[in-house]
């Protein structure tokens, strides 16, 4: 059975995200990457090797999961893994950059059907137009879960049609 760990959405961050956050598409359901660390081995500036967890050197373990680059060199990390769901549904929609469109996107993301579903992660942002001449308000929606939920996801995302400026770009 394939497994996965929650990771951040910025692909070029690299392993640094393990210890300093890792906010991504699975956070609503499983927490950030750092929340899923079970054990860390770190060499501190005094040359000592420490293997810490919530039960062994818990203060160091707490500190490592947020400021590890300031504490030493991490040589090993053990993470909690999860069964991989059988599907992912993604959408990116953008409209002219207006207050009304941003409010519509925020209101959509704040509705209980989205807020209370741990498989739906929306990101509302301002993005440049392809020619870089202006900005658009956009929403990137990632739904990671059972394929049987795809119709529910389509219906929710369909609510976004008709924002000011017409059809999404």
Tab-separated table of C-alpha atoms in Angstrom:
chain	number	residue	atom	x	y	z
A	1	UNK	CA	0.000	0.000	0.000
A	2	UNK	CA	1.456	3.403	-0.939
A	3	UNK	CA	2.043	5.862	1.888
A	4	UNK	CA	2.464	9.610	2.053
A	5	UNK	CA	3.543	12.298	4.476
A	6	UNK	CA	2.172	15.836	4.649
A	7	UNK	CA	4.534	18.178	2.799
A	8	UNK	CA	4.535	21.859	1.934
A	9	UNK	CA	3.354	23.285	-1.375
A	10	UNK	CA	6.611	25.029	-2.339
A	11	UNK	CA	8.581	22.333	-4.151
A	12	UNK	CA	11.958	24.081	-4.040
A	13	UNK	CA	11.986	24.370	-0.222
A	14	UNK	CA	13.620	20.972	0.125
A	15	UNK	CA	14.145	19.172	3.425
A	16	UNK	CA	14.129	22.406	5.432
A	17	UNK	CA	10.365	22.258	5.542
A	18	UNK	CA	10.494	19.118	7.669
A	19	UNK	CA	11.693	21.023	10.692
A	20	UNK	CA	10.248	24.482	10.131
A	21	UNK	CA	6.667	23.825	9.099
A	22	UNK	CA	5.616	22.171	5.888
A	23	UNK	CA	2.170	23.622	5.284
A	24	UNK	CA	0.480	21.862	2.392
A	25	UNK	CA	-2.540	20.100	0.991
A	26	UNK	CA	-2.801	17.486	3.743
A	27	UNK	CA	-2.532	19.905	6.695
A	28	UNK	CA	-6.231	20.091	7.459
A	29	UNK	CA	-6.368	16.350	7.904
A	30	UNK	CA	-2.895	15.460	9.220
A	31	UNK	CA	-1.219	18.693	10.370
A	32	UNK	CA	1.952	20.297	9.052
A	33	UNK	CA	5.042	18.251	8.241
A	34	UNK	CA	6.676	19.260	11.543
A	35	UNK	CA	3.604	17.979	13.441
A	36	UNK	CA	4.267	14.506	12.058
A	37	UNK	CA	7.871	14.179	13.198
A	38	UNK	CA	8.233	11.259	15.599
A	39	UNK	CA	11.979	11.377	16.268
A	40	UNK	CA	14.976	13.507	15.331
A	41	UNK	CA	18.707	12.831	15.576
A	42	UNK	CA	20.695	16.069	15.803
A	43	UNK	CA	24.351	16.947	16.312
A	44	UNK	CA	24.477	20.096	18.452
A	45	UNK	CA	27.183	22.761	18.275
A	46	UNK	CA	29.068	21.118	21.147
A	47	UNK	CA	29.461	17.932	19.060
A	48	UNK	CA	26.956	15.899	21.059
A	49	UNK	CA	24.568	13.555	19.210
A	50	UNK	CA	21.012	13.628	20.545
A	51	UNK	CA	18.121	11.426	19.501
A	52	UNK	CA	14.991	13.102	20.775
A	53	UNK	CA	11.246	12.499	20.683
A	54	UNK	CA	8.205	13.508	22.717
A	55	UNK	CA	9.376	11.062	25.413
A	56	UNK	CA	13.180	11.441	25.182
A	57	UNK	CA	14.567	14.964	25.616
A	58	UNK	CA	11.127	16.481	24.947
A	59	UNK	CA	12.333	20.091	25.295
A	60	UNK	CA	14.937	19.599	22.572
A	61	UNK	CA	12.368	17.751	20.445
A	62	UNK	CA	9.946	20.682	20.770
A	63	UNK	CA	12.676	23.174	19.862
A	64	UNK	CA	13.947	21.163	16.891
A	65	UNK	CA	10.492	21.219	15.299
A	66	UNK	CA	10.622	24.914	14.502
A	67	UNK	CA	14.199	26.104	14.767
A	68	UNK	CA	16.420	23.124	13.965
A	69	UNK	CA	18.825	25.099	11.740
A	70	UNK	CA	19.687	27.195	14.797
A	71	UNK	CA	20.300	24.219	17.084
A	72	UNK	CA	22.604	21.953	15.109
A	73	UNK	CA	22.790	19.565	12.179
A	74	UNK	CA	19.916	17.129	11.817
A	75	UNK	CA	21.097	13.775	10.543
A	76	UNK	CA	17.924	11.688	10.763
A	77	UNK	CA	14.176	12.291	10.943
A	78	UNK	CA	11.441	9.701	11.501
A	79	UNK	CA	7.989	10.709	10.311
A	80	UNK	CA	4.441	9.424	10.716
A	81	UNK	CA	3.087	8.160	7.385
A	82	UNK	CA	-0.491	7.852	6.163
A	83	UNK	CA	-2.248	5.651	3.649
A	84	UNK	CA	-2.407	7.393	0.314
A	85	UNK	CA	-5.958	8.228	-0.832
A	86	UNK	CA	-6.999	6.966	-4.231
A	87	UNK	CA	-7.593	10.340	-5.810
A	88	UNK	CA	-6.874	14.041	-6.047
A	89	UNK	CA	-9.011	16.731	-7.599
A	90	UNK	CA	-7.442	20.125	-8.340
A	91	UNK	CA	-8.727	23.397	-9.753
A	92	UNK	CA	-7.289	26.843	-10.360
A	93	UNK	CA	-9.671	29.718	-11.032
A	94	UNK	CA	-8.833	33.408	-11.514
A	95	UNK	CA	-10.839	36.591	-11.999
A	96	UNK	CA	-10.159	40.304	-12.356
A	97	UNK	CA	-8.585	41.713	-9.213
A	98	UNK	CA	-11.494	43.381	-7.396
A	99	UNK	CA	-12.547	43.573	-3.777
A	100	UNK	CA	-15.820	41.819	-4.656
A	101	UNK	CA	-14.034	38.882	-6.272
A	102	UNK	CA	-11.633	38.456	-3.340
A	103	UNK	CA	-14.537	38.610	-0.902
A	104	UNK	CA	-16.396	35.989	-2.926
A	105	UNK	CA	-13.384	33.650	-2.836
A	106	UNK	CA	-12.822	34.141	0.897
A	107	UNK	CA	-16.530	33.616	1.600
A	108	UNK	CA	-16.481	30.429	-0.497
A	109	UNK	CA	-13.447	29.110	1.391
A	110	UNK	CA	-15.092	29.998	4.741
A	111	UNK	CA	-18.302	28.049	4.168
A	112	UNK	CA	-18.784	25.006	6.435
A	113	UNK	CA	-18.729	22.539	3.518
A	114	UNK	CA	-15.140	23.630	2.767
A	115	UNK	CA	-13.906	24.586	6.252
A	116	UNK	CA	-15.088	21.373	7.902
A	117	UNK	CA	-13.883	18.983	5.195
A	118	UNK	CA	-10.269	17.982	5.908
A	119	UNK	CA	-9.812	16.768	2.323
A	120	UNK	CA	-10.369	20.235	0.753
A	121	UNK	CA	-7.575	22.822	0.868
A	122	UNK	CA	-8.185	26.196	-0.788
A	123	UNK	CA	-5.486	28.853	-1.291
A	124	UNK	CA	-6.686	32.351	-2.160
A	125	UNK	CA	-4.007	34.586	-3.688
A	126	UNK	CA	-3.234	37.443	-6.008
A	127	UNK	CA	-1.343	36.213	-9.083
A	128	UNK	CA	0.123	38.039	-12.094
A	129	UNK	CA	-1.478	37.831	-15.510
A	130	UNK	CA	0.534	35.808	-18.058
A	131	UNK	CA	1.918	39.013	-19.600
A	132	UNK	CA	2.727	40.411	-16.108
A	133	UNK	CA	0.774	43.596	-16.858
A	134	UNK	CA	-1.790	43.222	-14.052
A	135	UNK	CA	-2.896	40.992	-11.201
A	136	UNK	CA	-5.766	38.570	-10.832
A	137	UNK	CA	-7.446	37.244	-7.729
A	138	UNK	CA	-7.245	33.479	-7.779
A	139	UNK	CA	-8.121	30.376	-5.857
A	140	UNK	CA	-6.219	27.116	-6.037
A	141	UNK	CA	-8.242	24.231	-4.657
A	142	UNK	CA	-6.803	20.797	-3.940
A	143	UNK	CA	-9.040	17.960	-2.805
A	144	UNK	CA	-7.186	14.820	-1.710
A	145	UNK	CA	-9.444	11.925	-0.906
A	146	UNK	CA	-11.576	9.135	-2.228
A	147	UNK	CA	-12.534	9.396	-5.908
A	148	UNK	CA	-16.165	8.917	-4.897
A	149	UNK	CA	-16.079	12.528	-3.629
A	150	UNK	CA	-15.226	14.028	-7.042
A	151	UNK	CA	-18.821	15.017	-7.784
A	152	UNK	CA	-19.104	16.784	-4.421
A	153	UNK	CA	-15.881	18.651	-5.203
A	154	UNK	CA	-17.159	19.621	-8.676
A	155	UNK	CA	-20.402	20.967	-7.207
A	156	UNK	CA	-18.588	23.043	-4.581
A	157	UNK	CA	-16.135	24.454	-7.113
A	158	UNK	CA	-19.052	25.155	-9.461
A	159	UNK	CA	-20.346	27.670	-6.895
A	160	UNK	CA	-17.432	29.925	-7.859
A	161	UNK	CA	-18.678	30.535	-11.394
A	162	UNK	CA	-20.173	33.936	-12.056
A	163	UNK	CA	-17.915	36.132	-9.926
A	164	UNK	CA	-17.645	39.748	-11.029
A	165	UNK	CA	-15.988	39.839	-14.426
A	166	UNK	CA	-17.853	36.807	-15.756
A	167	UNK	CA	-16.375	33.378	-16.290
A	168	UNK	CA	-13.107	32.586	-14.540
A	169	UNK	CA	-10.044	33.243	-16.671
